[in-house]
Coordinates of C-alpha atoms (C1' of nucleotides) in Angstrom, one line a residue:
Chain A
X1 CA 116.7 65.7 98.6
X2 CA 118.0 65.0 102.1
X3 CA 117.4 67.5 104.9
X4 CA 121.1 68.9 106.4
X5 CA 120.9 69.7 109.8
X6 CA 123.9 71.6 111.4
X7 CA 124.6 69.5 114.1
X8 CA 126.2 71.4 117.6
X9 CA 127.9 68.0 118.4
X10 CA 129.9 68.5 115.2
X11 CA 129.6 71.8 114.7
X12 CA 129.4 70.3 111.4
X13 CA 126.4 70.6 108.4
X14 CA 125.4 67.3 108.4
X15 CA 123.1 65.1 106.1
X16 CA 120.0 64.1 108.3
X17 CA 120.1 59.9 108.9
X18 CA 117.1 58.8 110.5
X19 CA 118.0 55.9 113.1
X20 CA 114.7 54.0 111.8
X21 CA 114.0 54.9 107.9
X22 CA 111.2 57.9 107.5
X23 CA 111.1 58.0 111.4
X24 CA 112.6 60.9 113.7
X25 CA 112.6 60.9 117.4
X26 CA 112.8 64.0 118.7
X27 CA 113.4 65.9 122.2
X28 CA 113.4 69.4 123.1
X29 CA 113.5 70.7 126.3
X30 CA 110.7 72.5 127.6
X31 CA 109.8 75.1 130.0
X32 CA 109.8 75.0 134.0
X33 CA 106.6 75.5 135.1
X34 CA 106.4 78.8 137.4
X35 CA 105.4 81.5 135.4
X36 CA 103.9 82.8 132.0
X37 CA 105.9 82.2 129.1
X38 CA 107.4 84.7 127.2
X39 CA 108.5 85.5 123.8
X40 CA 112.0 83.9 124.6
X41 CA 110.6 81.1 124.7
X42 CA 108.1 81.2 121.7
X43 CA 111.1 81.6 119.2
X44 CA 112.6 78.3 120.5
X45 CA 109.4 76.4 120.4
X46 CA 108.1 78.1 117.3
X47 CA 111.4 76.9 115.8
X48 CA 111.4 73.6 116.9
X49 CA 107.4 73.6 115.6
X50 CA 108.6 74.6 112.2
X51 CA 111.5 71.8 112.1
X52 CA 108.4 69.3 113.6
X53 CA 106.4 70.3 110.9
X54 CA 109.0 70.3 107.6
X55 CA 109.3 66.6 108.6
X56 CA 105.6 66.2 108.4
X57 CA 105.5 67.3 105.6
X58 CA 108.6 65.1 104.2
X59 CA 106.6 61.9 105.3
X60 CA 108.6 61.6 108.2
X61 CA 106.9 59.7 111.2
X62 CA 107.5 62.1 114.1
X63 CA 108.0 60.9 117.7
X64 CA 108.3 64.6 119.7
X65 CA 108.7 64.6 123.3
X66 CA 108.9 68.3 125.0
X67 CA 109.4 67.8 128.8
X68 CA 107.7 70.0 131.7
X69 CA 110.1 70.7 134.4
X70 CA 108.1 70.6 137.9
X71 CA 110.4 69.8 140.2
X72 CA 114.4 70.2 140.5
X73 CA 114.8 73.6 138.9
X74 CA 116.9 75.5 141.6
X75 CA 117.2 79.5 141.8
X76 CA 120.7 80.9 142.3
X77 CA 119.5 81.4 145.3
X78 CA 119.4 77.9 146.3
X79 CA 115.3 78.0 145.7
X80 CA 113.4 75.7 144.0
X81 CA 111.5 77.4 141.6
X82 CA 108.3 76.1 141.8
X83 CA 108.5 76.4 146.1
X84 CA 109.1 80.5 144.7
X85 CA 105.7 80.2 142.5
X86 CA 103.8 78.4 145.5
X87 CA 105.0 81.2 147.6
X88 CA 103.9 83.8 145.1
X89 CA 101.0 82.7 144.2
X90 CA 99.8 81.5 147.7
X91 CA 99.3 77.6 146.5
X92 CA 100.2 74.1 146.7
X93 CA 103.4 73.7 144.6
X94 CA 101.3 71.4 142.4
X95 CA 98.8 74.3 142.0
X96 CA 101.1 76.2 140.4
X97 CA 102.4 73.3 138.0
X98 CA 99.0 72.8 136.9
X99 CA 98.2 76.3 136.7
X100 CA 101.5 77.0 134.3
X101 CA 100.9 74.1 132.4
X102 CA 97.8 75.1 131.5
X103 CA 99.2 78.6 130.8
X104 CA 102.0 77.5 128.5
X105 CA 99.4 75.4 126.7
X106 CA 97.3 77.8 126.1
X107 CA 99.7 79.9 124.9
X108 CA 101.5 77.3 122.2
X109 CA 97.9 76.6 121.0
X110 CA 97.4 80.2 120.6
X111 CA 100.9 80.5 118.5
X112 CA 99.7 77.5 116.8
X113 CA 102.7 75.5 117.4
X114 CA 101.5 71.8 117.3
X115 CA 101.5 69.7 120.2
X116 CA 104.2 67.0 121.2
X117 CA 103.3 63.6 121.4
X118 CA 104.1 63.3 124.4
X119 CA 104.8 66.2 127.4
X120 CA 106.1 64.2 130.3
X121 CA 107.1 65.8 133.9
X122 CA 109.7 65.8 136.0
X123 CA 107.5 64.8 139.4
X124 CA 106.1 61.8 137.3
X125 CA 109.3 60.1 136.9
X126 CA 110.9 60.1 140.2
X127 CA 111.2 56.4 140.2
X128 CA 113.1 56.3 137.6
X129 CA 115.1 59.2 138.2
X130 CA 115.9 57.1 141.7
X131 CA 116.9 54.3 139.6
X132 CA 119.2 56.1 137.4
X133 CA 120.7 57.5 140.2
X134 CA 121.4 54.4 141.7
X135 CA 122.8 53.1 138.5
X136 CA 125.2 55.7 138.3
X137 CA 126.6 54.8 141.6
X138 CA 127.1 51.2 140.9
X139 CA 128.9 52.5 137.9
X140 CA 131.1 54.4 139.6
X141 CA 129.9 57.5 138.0
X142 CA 128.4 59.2 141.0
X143 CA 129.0 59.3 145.1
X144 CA 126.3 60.2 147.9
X145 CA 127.8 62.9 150.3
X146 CA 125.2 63.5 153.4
X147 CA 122.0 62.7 151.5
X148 CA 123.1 64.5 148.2
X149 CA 124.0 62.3 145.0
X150 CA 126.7 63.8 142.7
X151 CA 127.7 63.2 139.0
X152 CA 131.7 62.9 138.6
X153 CA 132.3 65.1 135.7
X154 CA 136.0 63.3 135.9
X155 CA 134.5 60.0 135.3
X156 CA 132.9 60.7 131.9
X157 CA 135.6 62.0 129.9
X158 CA 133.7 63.3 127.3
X159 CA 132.2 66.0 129.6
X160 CA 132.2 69.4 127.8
X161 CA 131.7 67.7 124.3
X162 CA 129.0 69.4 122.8
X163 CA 129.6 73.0 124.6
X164 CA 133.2 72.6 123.8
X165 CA 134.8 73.4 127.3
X166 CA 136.9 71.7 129.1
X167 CA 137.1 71.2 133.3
X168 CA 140.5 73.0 133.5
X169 CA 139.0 75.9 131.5
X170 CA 135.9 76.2 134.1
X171 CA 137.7 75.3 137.0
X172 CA 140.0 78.6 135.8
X173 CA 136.6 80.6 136.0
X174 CA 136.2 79.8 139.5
X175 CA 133.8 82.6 140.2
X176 CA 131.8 79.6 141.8
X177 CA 131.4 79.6 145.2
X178 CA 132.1 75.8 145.8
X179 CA 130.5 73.1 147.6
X180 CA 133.3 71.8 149.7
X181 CA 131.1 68.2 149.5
X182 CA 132.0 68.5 145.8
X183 CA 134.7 66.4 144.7
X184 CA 135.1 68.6 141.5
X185 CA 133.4 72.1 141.4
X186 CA 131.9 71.4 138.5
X187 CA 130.1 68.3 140.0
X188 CA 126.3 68.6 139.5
X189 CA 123.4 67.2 141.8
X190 CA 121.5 64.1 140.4
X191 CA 119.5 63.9 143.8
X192 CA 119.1 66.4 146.3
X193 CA 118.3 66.3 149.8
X194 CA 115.4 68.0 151.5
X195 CA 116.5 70.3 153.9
X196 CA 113.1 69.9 156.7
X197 CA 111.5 73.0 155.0
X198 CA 111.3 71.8 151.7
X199 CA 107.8 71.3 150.5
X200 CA 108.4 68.6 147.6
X201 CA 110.0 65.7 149.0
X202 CA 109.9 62.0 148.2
X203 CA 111.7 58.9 150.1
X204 CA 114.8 57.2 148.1
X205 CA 117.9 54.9 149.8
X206 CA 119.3 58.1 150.4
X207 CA 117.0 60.0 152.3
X208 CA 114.0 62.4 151.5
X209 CA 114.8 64.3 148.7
X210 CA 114.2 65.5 145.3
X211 CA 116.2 65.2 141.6
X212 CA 118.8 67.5 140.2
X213 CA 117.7 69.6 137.7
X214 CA 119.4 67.7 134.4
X215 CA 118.7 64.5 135.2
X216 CA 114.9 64.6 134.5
X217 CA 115.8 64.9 130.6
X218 CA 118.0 61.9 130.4
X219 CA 115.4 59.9 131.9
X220 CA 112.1 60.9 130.2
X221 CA 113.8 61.0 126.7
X222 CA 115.3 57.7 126.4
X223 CA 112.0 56.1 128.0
X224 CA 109.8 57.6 125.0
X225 CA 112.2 57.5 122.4
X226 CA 115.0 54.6 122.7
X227 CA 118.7 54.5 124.7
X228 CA 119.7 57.0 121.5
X229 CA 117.3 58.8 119.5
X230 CA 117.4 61.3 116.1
X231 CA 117.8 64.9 117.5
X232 CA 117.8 67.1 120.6
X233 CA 116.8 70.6 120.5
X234 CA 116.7 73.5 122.9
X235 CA 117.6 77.2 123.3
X236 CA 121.3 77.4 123.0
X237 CA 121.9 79.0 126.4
X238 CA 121.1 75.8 128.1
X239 CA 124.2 73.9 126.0
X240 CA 126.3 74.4 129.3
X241 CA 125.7 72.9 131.7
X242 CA 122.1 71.4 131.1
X243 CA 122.7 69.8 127.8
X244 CA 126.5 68.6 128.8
X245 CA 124.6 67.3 131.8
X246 CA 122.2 65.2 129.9
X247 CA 124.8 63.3 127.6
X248 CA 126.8 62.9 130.6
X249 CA 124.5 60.7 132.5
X250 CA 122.5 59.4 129.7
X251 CA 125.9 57.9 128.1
X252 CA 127.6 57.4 131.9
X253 CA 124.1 55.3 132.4
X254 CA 123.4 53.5 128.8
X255 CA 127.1 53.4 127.4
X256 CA 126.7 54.5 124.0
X257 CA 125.5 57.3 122.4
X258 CA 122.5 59.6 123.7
X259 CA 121.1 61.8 120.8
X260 CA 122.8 62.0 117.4
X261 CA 121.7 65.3 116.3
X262 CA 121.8 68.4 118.5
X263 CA 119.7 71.5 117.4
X264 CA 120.2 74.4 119.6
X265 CA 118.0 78.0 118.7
X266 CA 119.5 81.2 119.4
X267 CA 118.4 84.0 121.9
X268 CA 115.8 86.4 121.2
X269 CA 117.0 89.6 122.7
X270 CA 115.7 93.3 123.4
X271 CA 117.5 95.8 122.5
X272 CA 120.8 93.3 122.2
X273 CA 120.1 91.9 125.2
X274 CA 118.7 88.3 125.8
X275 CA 115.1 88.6 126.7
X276 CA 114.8 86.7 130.0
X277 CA 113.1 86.4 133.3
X278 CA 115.9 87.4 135.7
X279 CA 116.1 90.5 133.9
X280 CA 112.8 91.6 133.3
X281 CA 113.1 92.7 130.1
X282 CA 110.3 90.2 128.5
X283 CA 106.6 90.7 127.3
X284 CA 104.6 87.5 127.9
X285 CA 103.5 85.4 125.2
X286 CA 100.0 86.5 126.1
X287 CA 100.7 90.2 126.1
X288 CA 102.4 89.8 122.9
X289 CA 99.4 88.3 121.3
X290 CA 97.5 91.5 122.5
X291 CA 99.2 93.7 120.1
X292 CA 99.9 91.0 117.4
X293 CA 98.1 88.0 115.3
X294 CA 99.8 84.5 116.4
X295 CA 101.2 84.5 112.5
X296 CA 102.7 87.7 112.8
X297 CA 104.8 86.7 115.9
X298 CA 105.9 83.4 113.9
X299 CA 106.7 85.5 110.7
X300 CA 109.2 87.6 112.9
X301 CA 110.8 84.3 114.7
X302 CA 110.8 82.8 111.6
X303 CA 112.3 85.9 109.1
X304 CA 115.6 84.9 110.7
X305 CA 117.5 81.5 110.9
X306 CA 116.6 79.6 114.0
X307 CA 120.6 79.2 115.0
X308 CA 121.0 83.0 115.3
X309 CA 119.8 85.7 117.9
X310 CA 116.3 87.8 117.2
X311 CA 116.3 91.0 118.3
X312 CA 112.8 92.0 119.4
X313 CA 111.5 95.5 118.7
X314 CA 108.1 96.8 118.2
X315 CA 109.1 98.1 114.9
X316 CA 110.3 94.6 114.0
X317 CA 107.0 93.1 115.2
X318 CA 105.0 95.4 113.6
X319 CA 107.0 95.2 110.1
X320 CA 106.0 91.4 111.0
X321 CA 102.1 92.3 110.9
X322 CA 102.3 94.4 107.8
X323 CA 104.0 91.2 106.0
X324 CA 102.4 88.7 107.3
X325 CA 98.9 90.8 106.5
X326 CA 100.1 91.1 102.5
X327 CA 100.4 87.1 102.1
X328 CA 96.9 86.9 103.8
X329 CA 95.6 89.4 101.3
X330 CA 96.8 87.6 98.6
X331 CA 95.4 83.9 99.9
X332 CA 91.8 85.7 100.7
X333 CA 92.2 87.1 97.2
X334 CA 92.9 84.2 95.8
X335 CA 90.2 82.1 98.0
X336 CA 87.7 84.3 97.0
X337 CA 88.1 83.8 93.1
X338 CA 88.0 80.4 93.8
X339 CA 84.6 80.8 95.0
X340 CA 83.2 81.9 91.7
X341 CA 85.3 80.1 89.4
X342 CA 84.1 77.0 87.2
X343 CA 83.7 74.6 89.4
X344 CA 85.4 71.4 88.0
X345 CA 87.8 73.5 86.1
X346 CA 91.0 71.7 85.3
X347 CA 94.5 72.9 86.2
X348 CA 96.1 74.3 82.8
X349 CA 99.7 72.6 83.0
X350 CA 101.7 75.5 81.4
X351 CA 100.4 78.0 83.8
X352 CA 100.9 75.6 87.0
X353 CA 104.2 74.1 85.4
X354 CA 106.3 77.3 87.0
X355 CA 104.8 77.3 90.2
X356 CA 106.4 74.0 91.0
X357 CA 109.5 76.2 90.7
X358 CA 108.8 78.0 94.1
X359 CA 107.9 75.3 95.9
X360 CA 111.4 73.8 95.0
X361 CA 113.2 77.0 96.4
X362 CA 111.3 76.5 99.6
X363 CA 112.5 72.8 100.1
X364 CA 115.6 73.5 99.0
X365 CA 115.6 76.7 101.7
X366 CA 113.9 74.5 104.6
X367 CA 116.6 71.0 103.4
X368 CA 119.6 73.6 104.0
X369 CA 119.4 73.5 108.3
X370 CA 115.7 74.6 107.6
X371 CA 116.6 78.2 106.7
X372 CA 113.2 79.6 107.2
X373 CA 114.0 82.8 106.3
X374 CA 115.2 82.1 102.4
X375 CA 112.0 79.6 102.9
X376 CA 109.6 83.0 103.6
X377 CA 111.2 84.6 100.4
X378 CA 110.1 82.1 98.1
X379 CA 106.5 82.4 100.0
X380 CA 106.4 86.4 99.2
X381 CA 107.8 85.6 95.3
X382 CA 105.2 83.0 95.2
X383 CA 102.8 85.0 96.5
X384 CA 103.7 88.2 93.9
X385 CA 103.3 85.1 91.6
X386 CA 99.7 84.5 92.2
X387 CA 99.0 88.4 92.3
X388 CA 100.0 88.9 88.5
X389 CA 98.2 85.8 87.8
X390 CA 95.5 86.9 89.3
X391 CA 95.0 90.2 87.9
X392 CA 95.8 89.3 84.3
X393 CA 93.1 86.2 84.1
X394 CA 89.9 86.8 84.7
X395 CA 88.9 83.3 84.0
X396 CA 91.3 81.5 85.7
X397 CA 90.1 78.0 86.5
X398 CA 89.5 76.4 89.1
X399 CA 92.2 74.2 88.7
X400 CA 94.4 76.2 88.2
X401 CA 93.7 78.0 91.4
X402 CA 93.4 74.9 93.6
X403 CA 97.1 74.2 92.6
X404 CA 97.5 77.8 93.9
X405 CA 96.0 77.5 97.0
X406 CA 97.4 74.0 97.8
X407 CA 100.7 75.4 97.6
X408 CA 99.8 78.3 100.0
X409 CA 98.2 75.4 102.5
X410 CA 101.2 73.2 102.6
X411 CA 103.9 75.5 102.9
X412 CA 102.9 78.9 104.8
X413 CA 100.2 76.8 106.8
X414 CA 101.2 73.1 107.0
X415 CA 105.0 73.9 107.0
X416 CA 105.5 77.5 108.5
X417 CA 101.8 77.7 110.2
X418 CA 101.2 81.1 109.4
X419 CA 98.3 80.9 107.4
X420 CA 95.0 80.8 109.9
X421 CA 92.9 77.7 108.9
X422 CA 90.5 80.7 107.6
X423 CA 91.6 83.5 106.6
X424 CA 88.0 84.8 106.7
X425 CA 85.6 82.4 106.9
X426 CA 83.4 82.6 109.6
X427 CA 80.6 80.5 111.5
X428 CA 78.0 83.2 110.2
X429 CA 79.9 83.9 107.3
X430 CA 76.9 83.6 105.1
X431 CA 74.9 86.0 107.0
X432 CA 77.9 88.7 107.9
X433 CA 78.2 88.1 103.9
X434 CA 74.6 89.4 103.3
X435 CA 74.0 91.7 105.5
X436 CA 78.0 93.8 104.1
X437 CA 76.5 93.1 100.9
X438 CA 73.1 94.7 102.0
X439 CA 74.9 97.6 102.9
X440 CA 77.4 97.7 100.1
X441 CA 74.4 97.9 97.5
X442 CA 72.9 100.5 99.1
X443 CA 75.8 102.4 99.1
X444 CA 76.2 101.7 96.2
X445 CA 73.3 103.4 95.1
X446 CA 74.4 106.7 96.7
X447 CA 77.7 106.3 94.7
X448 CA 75.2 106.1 92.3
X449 CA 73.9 109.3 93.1
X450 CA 77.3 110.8 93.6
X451 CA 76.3 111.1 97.3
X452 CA 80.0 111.0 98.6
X453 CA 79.3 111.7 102.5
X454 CA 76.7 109.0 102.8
X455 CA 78.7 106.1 100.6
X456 CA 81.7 107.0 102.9
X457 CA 79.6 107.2 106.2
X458 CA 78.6 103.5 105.6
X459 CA 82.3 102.8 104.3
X460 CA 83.8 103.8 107.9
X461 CA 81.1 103.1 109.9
X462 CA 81.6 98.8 108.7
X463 CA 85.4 100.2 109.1
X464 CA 84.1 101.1 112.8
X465 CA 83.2 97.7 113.7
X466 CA 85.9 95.8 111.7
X467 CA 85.2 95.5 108.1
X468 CA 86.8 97.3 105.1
X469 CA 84.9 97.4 101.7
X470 CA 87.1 98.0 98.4
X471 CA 85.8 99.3 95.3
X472 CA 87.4 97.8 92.3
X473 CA 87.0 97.2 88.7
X474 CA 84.7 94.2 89.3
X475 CA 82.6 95.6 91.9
X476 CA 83.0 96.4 95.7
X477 CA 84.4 93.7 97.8
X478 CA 85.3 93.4 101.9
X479 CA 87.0 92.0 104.4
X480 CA 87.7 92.0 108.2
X481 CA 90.2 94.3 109.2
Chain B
rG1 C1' 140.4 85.1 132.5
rG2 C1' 138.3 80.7 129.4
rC3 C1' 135.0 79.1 125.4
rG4 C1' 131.8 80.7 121.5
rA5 C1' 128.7 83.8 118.2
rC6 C1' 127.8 88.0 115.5
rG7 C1' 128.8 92.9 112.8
rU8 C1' 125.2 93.2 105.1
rA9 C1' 120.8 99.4 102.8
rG10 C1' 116.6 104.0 107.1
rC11 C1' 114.9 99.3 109.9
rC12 C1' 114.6 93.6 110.0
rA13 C1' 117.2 89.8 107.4
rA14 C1' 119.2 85.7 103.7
rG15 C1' 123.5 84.7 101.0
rU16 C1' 127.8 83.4 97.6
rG17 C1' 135.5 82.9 95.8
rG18 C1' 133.3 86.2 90.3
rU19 C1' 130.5 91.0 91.8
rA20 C1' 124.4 91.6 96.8
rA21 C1' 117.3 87.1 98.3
rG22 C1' 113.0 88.6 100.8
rG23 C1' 110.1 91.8 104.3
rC24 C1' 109.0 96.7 106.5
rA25 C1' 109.5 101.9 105.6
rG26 C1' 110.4 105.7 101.5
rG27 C1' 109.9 107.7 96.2
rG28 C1' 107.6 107.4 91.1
rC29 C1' 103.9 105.2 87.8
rU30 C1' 99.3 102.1 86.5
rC31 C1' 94.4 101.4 88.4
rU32 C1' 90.9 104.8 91.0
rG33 C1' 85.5 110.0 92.5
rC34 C1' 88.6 109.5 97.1
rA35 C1' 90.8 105.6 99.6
rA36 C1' 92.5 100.7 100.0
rA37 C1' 94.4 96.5 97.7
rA38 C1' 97.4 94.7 93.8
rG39 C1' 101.1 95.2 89.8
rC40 C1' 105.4 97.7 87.6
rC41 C1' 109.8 100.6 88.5
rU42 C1' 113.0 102.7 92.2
rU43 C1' 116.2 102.7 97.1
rA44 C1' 123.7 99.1 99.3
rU45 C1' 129.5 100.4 93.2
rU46 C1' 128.8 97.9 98.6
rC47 C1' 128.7 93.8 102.9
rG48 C1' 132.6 96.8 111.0
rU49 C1' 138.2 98.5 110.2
rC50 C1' 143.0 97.3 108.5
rG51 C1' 146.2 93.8 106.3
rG52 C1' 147.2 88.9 103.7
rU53 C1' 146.0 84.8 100.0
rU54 C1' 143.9 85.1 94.9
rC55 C1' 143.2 86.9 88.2
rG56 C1' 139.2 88.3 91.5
rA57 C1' 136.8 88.4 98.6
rU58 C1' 131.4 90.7 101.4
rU59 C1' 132.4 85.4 101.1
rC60 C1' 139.1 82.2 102.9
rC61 C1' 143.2 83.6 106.6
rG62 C1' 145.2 87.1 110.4
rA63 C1' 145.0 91.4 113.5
rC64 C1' 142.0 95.1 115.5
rC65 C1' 137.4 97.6 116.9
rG66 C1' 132.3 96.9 118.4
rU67 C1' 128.1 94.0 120.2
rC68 C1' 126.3 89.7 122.5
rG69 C1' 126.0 84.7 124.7
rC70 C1' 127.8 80.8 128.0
rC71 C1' 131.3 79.6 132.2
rU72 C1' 126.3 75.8 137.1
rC73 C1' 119.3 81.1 137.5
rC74 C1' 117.4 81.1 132.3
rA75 C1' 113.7 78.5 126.3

RNA sequence: GGCGACGUAGCCAAGUGGUAAGGCAGGGCUCUGCAAAAGCCUUAUUCGUCGGUUCGAUUCCGACCGUCGCCUCCA
């Protein structure tokens, strides 16, 4: 089965054709620098993790580049960010890329969203940027006005493309306060000049200066992944101008096409209203992961398509937890019979002949523009699956179980990654294991004795400190909260 | 003003020209000393409103209402 993406250049459902058979070259733009991430910016990553992933596990050969914007990212107010987290933060503007870096990779660890390839940065690519730039010149594509390099918009025709607009249409917006160096408003900066207060500066034929803010991500993707590569992703509010930006100069510069697939993730919102920096309506990755498990904020990005908006709410998030917490239950469950079933017991075909079944619904969810949430229903069916199973054979094999589990491990951790690489094994597991069951058989003798108050005074005391032991037919059994 | 997206049960959210996945919450039952977990059953005659096309529309078309995004700050 081919995977369809719905490319934004086409606005189109597509059949995915790889450039180079079982290969895709992938770029999504990532984060500047300044500040903590937020969950805005999980749900596009997360997303573009997930897509990553599905082709993993397709046999695809993944190239992903995600760049790291350190330079060139201007403020409205004519700032460039990282100069306003330098001031902020009382640092070296290269303190502060450092120190966000690290932030933003601790926090995509945390959400277990897998590392690019490659995560190269704006400041480390000036060179080239320099050499676009004079490229574009000798093409005719750009002019210098007093130490600035522009991009004519009017000599690439195709400009507005992908975002659909055309430079009547925005020159009829004219709420811009124009440039009168400009030739066209809608002219963008490939190099900048440093005005003498401007900390981050390097020498070029034009002056010192730094680059323009789009031209970063038409450099560093076609150096790691060819003049045109598979697919481009990012969050959707970037299509205009950032992404127009990008084609502009990457097909101005190289003269044919620049990505053949664009993937573009929707907003995630509070309260219908995009979650974002300026506004101050966002809760930090790292806060977020305070109050929920790292597969628990996935579930919730995930539970809708990756297209559409998100609307965050505690009540949403939480819901989240309670789901995600269910198909844990049911993989510890199952992980724990494996335990104790026959070891080199062989799968019985009938009984694993319909499981196939689900994972087919959840290719078939993830091949249709990776529709993750159709992809999580035929996780929880799956998952009701193995809880019949499990309560009506007693002797299941071992086999049979290991098909079980291997399903759970490639699609909800492989695939969807929201399946912790334990779901309760421990470094001391096997002495946490004997000292609950210590206390579970003594307990067990005052259930014995019908002694009610002191059974349940060791029940919620373990509960105290984290554990939670269940009586059932077969005996007590525990597990972490 | 221009371009675009969306509006599905209490909440979140898929989806299809032929009568509505899944999750959370709620209710009932099984199991159970109690609880938890799990299973079974149950919760939208209806998919913003009004028209049109059709044998038939939530799904296609149009209008309207509402919400949101982008139009050089944003993942």
């Amino acid at each position: 089965m081919t995977i369809k993406i719905y490319n934004y250049l086409t606005r189109e459902l597509e059949p995915f054709k790889p450039i180079t058979p079982r290969h895709v070259n992938m770029y999504v733009c990532g984060p500047t620098v300044y500040a903590d991430s937020h969950l805005g910016h999980a749900k596009t990553y997360v997303s573009m993790d997930v897509v990553v992933r599905y082709f993993k596990y397709r046999r695809f050969k993944v190239r992903y580049v995600r760049n790291l914007t350190d330079v060139g990212h201007l403020l409205s107010s004519g700032e460039d960010r990282i100069s306003k987290g330098a001031r902020r933060d009382q640092v070296e503007p290269m303190e502060v890329v450092d120190r966000y870096i690290k932030s933003f990779h601790d926090d995509m660890d945390a959400l277990g969203v897998l590392r690019p390839n490659i995560s190269p940065r704006a400041t480390c690519h000036v060179p080239e940027i320099i050499t676009w730039t004079q490229g574009l010149l000798e093409k005719g594509h750009a002019y210098e006005v007093n130490g600035n390099v522009y991009f004519s918009v009017e000599s690439f025709p195709e400009y507005g493309k992908l975002s659909h607009r055309k430079l009547e249409d925005l020159e009829a917006g004219a709420r811009v306060e124009i440039r009168e160096e400009k030739r066209n408003p809608a002219d963008f900066a490939l190099w900048k000049r440093a005005d003498p207060e401007h900390i981050m500066r390097w020498p070029s034929p034009w002056g010192e200066g730094y680059p323009g803010w789009h031209i970063e991500c038409s450099v560093m993707s076609t150096k790691y992944l060819g003049e045109t590569f598979d697919i481009h992703g990012g969050g959707l509010e970037n299509i205009f101008p950032h992404n127009e930006c990008e084609i502009a100069q990457a097909e101005a510069y190289h003269g044919h096409q620049f990505a053949n697939y664009w993937m573009l993730v929707g907003s995630l919102t509070v309260n219908g209203v995009k979650m974002s920096k300026s506004l101050g309506n966002f809760l930090t990755i790292k806060d977020a992961l305070k109050l929920y498990s790292p597969e628990a904020i996935r579930y919730f990005i995930l539970s809708s398509h990756y297209r559409g908006p998100v609307d965050f709410s505690s009540d949403a998030l939480q819901a989240a937890q309670r789901g995600i917490n269910r198909l844990h239950n049911t993989v510890r469950k199952l992980r724990r019979r494996m335990k104790n079933a026959p070891p080199a017991g062989t799968a019985v075909l009938s009984q694993v002949a319909s499981l196939d079944d689900y994972q087919e619904a959840f290719e078939m969810a993830m091949n249709d523009d990776f529709n993750t949430s159709k992809a999580l229903a035929a996780l929880f069916d799956f998952s009701k699956e193995v809880n019949r199973y499990l309560d009506e054979h007693e002797e299941a094999s071992g086999g049979t179980l290991s098909v079980m589990n291997k399903i759970f491990s490639d699609l909800a951790g492989s695939v969807m990654g929201i399946l912790p690489e334990s779901v309760d094994e421990h470094v001391n597991e096997q002495v946490i294991d004997g000292l609950v069951e210590l206390l579970a058989e003594l307990r067990q003798e005052y259930r014995a004795e019908k002694d009610w108050s002191k059974a349940d005074a060791i029940r919620s005391r373990l509960e105290e400190i984290g554990i939670i032991l269940e009586d059932g037919p077969r005996g007590t059994t525990w597990h972490l909260k």
